[in-house]
Short mmCIF file of C-alpha atoms in Angstrom, two decimals:
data_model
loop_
_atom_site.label_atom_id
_atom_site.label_comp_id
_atom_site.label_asym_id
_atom_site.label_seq_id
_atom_site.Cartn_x
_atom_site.Cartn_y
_atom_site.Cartn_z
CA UNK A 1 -4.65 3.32 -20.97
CA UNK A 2 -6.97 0.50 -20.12
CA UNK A 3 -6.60 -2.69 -22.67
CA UNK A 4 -9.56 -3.55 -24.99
CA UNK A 5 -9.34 -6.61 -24.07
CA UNK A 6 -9.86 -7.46 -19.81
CA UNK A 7 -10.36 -11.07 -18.24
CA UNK A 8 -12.83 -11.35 -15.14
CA UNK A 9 -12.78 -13.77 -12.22
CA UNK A 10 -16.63 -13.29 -11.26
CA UNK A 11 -17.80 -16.58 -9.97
CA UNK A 12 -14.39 -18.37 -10.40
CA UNK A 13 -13.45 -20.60 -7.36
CA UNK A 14 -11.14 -19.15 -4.51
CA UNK A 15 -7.30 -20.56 -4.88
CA UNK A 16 -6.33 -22.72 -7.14
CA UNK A 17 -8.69 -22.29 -10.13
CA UNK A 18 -8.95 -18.60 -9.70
CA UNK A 19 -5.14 -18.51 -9.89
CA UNK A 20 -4.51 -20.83 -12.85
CA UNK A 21 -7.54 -18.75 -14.84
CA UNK A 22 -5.37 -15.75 -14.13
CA UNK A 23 -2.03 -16.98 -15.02
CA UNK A 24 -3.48 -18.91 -18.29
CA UNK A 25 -4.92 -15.38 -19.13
CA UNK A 26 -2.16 -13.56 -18.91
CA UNK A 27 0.01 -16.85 -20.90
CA UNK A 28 -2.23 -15.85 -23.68
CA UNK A 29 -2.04 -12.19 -23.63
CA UNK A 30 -4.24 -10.73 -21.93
CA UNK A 31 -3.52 -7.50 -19.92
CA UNK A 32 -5.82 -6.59 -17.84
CA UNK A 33 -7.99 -8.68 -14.70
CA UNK A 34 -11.19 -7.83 -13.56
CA UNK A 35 -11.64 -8.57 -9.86
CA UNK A 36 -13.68 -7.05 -6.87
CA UNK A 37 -14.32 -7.46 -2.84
CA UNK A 38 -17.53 -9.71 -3.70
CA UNK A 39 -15.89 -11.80 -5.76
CA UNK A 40 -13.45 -13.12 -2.53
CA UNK A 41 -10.17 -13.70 -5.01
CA UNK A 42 -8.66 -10.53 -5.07
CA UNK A 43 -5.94 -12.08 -2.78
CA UNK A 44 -5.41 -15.02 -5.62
CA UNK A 45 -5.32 -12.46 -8.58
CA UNK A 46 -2.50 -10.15 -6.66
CA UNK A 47 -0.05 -13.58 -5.93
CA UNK A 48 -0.41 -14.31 -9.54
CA UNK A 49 0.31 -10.27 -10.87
CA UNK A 50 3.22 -10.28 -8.26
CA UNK A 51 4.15 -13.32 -9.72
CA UNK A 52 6.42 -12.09 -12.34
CA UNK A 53 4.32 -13.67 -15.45
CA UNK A 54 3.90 -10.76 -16.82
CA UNK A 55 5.77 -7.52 -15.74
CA UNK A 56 3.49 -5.99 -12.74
CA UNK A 57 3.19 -2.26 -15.06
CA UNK A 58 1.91 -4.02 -18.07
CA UNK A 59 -0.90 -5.78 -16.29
CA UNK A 60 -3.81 -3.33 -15.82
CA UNK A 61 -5.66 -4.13 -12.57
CA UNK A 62 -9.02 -3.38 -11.61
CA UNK A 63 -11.36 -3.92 -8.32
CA UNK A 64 -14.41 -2.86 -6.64
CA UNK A 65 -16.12 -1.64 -3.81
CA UNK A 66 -19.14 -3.60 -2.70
CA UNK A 67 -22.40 -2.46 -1.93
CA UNK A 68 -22.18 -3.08 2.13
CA UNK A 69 -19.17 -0.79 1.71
CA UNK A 70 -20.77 2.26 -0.17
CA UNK A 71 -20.53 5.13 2.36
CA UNK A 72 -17.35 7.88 2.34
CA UNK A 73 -16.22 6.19 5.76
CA UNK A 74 -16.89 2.69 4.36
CA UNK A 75 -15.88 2.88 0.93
CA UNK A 76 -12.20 4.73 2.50
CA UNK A 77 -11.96 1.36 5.02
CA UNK A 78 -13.10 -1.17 1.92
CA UNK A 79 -10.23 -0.01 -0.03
CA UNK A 80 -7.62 -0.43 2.63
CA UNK A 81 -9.16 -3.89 2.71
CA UNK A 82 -9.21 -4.78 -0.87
CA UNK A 83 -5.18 -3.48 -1.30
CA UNK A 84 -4.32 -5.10 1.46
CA UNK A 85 -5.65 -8.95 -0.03
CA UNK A 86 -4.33 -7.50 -3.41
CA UNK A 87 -0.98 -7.14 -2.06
CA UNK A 88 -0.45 -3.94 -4.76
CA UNK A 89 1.34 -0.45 -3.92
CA UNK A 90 -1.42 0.32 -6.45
CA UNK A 91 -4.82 -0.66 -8.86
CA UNK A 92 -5.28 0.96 -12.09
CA UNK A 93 -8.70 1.20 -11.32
CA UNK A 94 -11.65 1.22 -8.76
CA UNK A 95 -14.92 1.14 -8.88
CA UNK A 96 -18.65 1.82 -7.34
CA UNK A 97 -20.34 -1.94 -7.74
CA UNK A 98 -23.61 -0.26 -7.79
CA UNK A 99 -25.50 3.02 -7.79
CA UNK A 100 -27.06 2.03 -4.34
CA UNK A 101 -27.06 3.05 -0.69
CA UNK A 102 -24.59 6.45 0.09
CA UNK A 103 -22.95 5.87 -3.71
CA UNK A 104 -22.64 9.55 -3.36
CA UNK A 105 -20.18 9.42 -0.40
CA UNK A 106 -18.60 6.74 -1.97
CA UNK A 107 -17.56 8.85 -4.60
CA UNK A 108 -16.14 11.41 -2.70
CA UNK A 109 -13.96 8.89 -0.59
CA UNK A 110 -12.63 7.94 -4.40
CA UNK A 111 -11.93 10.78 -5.35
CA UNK A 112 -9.46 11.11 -1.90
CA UNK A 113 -8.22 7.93 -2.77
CA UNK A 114 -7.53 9.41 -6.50
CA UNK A 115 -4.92 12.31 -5.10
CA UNK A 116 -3.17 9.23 -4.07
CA UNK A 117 -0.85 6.83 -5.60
CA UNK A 118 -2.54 4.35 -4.56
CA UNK A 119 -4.87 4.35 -7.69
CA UNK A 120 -4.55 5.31 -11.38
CA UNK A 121 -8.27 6.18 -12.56
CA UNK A 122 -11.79 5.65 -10.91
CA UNK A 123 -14.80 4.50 -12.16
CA UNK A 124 -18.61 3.35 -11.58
CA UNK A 125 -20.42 0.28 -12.54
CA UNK A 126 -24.28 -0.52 -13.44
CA UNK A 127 -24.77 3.36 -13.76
CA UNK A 128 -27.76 4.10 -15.83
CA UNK A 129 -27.99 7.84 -17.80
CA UNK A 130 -29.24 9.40 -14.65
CA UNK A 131 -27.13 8.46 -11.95
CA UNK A 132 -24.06 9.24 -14.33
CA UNK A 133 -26.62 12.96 -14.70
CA UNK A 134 -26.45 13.38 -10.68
CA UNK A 135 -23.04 12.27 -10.40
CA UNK A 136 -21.92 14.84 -12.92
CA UNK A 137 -23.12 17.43 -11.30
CA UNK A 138 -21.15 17.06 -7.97
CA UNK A 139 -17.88 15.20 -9.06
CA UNK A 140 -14.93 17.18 -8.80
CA UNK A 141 -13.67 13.86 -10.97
CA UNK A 142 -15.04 12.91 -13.52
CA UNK A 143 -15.32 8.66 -13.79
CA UNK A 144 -13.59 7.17 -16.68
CA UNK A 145 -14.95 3.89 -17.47
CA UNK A 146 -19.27 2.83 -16.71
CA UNK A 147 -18.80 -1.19 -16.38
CA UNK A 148 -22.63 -2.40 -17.81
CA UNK A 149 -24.55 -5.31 -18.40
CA UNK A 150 -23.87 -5.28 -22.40
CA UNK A 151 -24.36 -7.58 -25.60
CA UNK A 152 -25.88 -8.38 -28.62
CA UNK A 153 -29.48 -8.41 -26.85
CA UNK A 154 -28.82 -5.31 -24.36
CA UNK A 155 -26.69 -2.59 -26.11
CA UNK A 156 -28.36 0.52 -24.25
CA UNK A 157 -28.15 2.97 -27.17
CA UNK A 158 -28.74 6.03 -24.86
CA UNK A 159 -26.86 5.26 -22.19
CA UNK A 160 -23.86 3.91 -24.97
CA UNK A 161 -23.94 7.65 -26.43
CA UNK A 162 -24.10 9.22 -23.46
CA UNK A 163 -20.90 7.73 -22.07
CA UNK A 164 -19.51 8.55 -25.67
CA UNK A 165 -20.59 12.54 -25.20
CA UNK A 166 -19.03 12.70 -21.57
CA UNK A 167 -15.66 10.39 -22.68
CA UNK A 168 -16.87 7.55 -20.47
CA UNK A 169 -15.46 4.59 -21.54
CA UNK A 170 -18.39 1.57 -21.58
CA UNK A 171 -17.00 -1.75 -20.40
CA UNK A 172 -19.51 -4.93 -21.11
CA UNK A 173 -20.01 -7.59 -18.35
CA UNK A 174 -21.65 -10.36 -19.36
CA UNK A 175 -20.62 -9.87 -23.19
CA UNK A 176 -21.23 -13.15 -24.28
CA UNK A 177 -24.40 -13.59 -22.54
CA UNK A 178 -23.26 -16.67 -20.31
CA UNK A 179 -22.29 -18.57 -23.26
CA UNK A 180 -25.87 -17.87 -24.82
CA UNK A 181 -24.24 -16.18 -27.85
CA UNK A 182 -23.56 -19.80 -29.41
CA UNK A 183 -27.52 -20.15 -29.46
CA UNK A 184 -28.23 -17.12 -31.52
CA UNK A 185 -28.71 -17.85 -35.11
CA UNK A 186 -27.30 -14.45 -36.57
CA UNK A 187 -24.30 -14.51 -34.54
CA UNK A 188 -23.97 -18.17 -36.16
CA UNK A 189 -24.21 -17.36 -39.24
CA UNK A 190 -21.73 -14.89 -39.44
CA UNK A 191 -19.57 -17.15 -37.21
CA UNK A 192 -19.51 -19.46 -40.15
CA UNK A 193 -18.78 -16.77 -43.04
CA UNK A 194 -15.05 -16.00 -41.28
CA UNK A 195 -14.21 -19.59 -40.14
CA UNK A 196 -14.82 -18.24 -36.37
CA UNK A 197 -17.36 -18.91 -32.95
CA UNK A 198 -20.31 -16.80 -32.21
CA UNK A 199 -18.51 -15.68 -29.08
CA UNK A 200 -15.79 -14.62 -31.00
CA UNK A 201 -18.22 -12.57 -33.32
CA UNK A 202 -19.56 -10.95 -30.55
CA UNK A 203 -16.15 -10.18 -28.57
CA UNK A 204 -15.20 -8.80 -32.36
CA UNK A 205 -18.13 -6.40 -32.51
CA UNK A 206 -17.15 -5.22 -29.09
CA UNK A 207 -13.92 -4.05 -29.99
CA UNK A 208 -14.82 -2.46 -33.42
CA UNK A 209 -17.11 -0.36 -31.91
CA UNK A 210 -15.28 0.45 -28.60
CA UNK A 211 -16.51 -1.02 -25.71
CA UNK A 212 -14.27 -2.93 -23.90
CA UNK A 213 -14.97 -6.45 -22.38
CA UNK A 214 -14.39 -8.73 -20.16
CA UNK A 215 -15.30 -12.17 -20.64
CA UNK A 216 -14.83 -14.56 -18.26
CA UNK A 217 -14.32 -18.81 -18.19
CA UNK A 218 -11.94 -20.95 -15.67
CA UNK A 219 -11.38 -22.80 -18.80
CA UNK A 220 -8.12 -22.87 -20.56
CA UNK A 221 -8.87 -23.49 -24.14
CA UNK A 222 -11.76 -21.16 -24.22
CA UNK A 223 -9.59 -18.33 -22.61
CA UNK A 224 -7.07 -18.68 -25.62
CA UNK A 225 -9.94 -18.90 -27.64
CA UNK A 226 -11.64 -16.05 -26.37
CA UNK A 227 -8.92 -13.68 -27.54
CA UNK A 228 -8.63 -15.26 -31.11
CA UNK A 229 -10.23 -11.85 -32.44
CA UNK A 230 -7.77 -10.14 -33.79
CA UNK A 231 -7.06 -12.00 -37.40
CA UNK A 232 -10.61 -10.63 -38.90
CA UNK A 233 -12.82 -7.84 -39.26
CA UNK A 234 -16.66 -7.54 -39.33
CA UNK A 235 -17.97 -5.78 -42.32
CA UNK A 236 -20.63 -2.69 -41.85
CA UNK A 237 -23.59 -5.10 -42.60
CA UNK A 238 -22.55 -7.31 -40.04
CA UNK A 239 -22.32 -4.74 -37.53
CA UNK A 240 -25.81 -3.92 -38.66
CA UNK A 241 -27.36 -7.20 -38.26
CA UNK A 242 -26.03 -7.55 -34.79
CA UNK A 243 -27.30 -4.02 -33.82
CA UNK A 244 -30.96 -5.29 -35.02
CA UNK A 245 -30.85 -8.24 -31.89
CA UNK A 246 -31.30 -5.23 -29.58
CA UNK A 247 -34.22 -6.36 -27.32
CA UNK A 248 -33.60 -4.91 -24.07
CA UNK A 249 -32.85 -8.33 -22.64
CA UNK A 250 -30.90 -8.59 -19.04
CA UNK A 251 -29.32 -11.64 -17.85
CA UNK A 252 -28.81 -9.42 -14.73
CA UNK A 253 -30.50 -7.16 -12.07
CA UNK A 254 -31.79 -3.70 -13.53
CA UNK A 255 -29.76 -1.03 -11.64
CA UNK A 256 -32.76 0.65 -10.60
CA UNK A 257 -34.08 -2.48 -8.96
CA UNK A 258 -30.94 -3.81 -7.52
CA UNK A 259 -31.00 -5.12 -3.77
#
């Protein structure tokens, strides 16, 4: 089962701060690291998992195949690739970066990879309702987990029930909307009312209603503050009132628009 509760290395810097983000993560108990080929650390977050910090089958590990990558020849080779900077006998999950170029290929080489042990579950990322629609129809394997732009301004209600109807688990990138959470006056407010941070509202709201997320920061007080979420609850209204910021608003490419 994948954690609630994942940390992401997007954007942090190859070696030493990529490492120490990782380690500090997993120091304050988090289970699960979000990595991919673009990202150029994978080799950094598999030292640290083989590092003994936390026992290598309670740390849930996830990557991705790129978009340079997305053929059924390609996608096979990229995988080699990413396990081999990994250093794993195994990720608990891959994904499709994007619904671009032969994504469709791509699939099937993941599903080969999937009768494997080489990986536990398989997945997509930035899929909107109708690439999960075409997918669907041809996968002999189903994904498990969509990985989405989502937060309090983007929360995709069609695309949110959809993966709910075909037990696709949604995972948020960008949850906290690059920090922008602390500037949203609702999200303050009810920040103040339980003694807690607006991105800690938000990361809250995430988990009550099931989507998992991965935040991400190089910094070690905010990654032990990040996961300070589990001490409160968020009543029904304020579930509401964060529901009503909905405004379609991407920090990020639109999938149907992407390269």
């Amino acid at each position: 089962l994948m954690p609630r509760f994942c940390w992401c290395v997007f954007q942090t810097e190859v070696g030493r701060e990529t490492k120490d983000a990782v380690r500090w993560a997993l120091e304050a108990g988090y289970r699960a690291v979000d990595t991919a080929a673009l990202y150029r650390n994978e080799a950094e977050v598999g030292k640290i998992v083989r590092s003994g910090v936390v026992p290598r089958e309670d740390i849930f590990v996830t990557s991705k195949v790129w978009v340079n990558d997305l053929s059924y020849k390609g996608t096979l080779a990229a995988f080699d690739q990413s396990m081999e900077r990994l250093g794993l006998d195994y990720v608990d999950l891959y994904l499709i970066h994007w619904p671009v170029n032969d994504w469709k290929g791509a699939w099937r080489a993941l599903e080969e990879i999937y009768q494997t042990d080489r990986v536990r579950a398989i997945g997509v990322s930035n899929f909107l309702v109708h690439h999960l629609e075409e997918l669907l129809k041809d996968a002999e394997i189903k994904p498990v987990v969509n990985q989405i732009e989502f937060h309090p301004y983007l929360q995709s209600p069609v695309l949110h029930s959809f993966c709910r109807e075909n037990d696709i688990v949604l995972t948020a990138w960008a949850p906290i909307m690059k920090g922008r959470v602390m500037q949203v006056p609702e999200l303050m407010q009810i920040a103040e009312k339980y003694g807690k941070s607006a991105v800690q509202v938000t990361l809250r709201w995430m988990l009550q209603i099931g989507v998992i997320m991965i935040p991400k920061s190089a910094n070690k007080d905010r990654i032990i503050s990040n996961a300070d979420i589990f001490d409160f609850e968020l009543s029904d209204a304020d579930i509401a009132v964060i529901e009503s910021l909905d405004r379609d608003g991407r920090i990020g490419p639109h999938p149907d628009r992407f390269g």
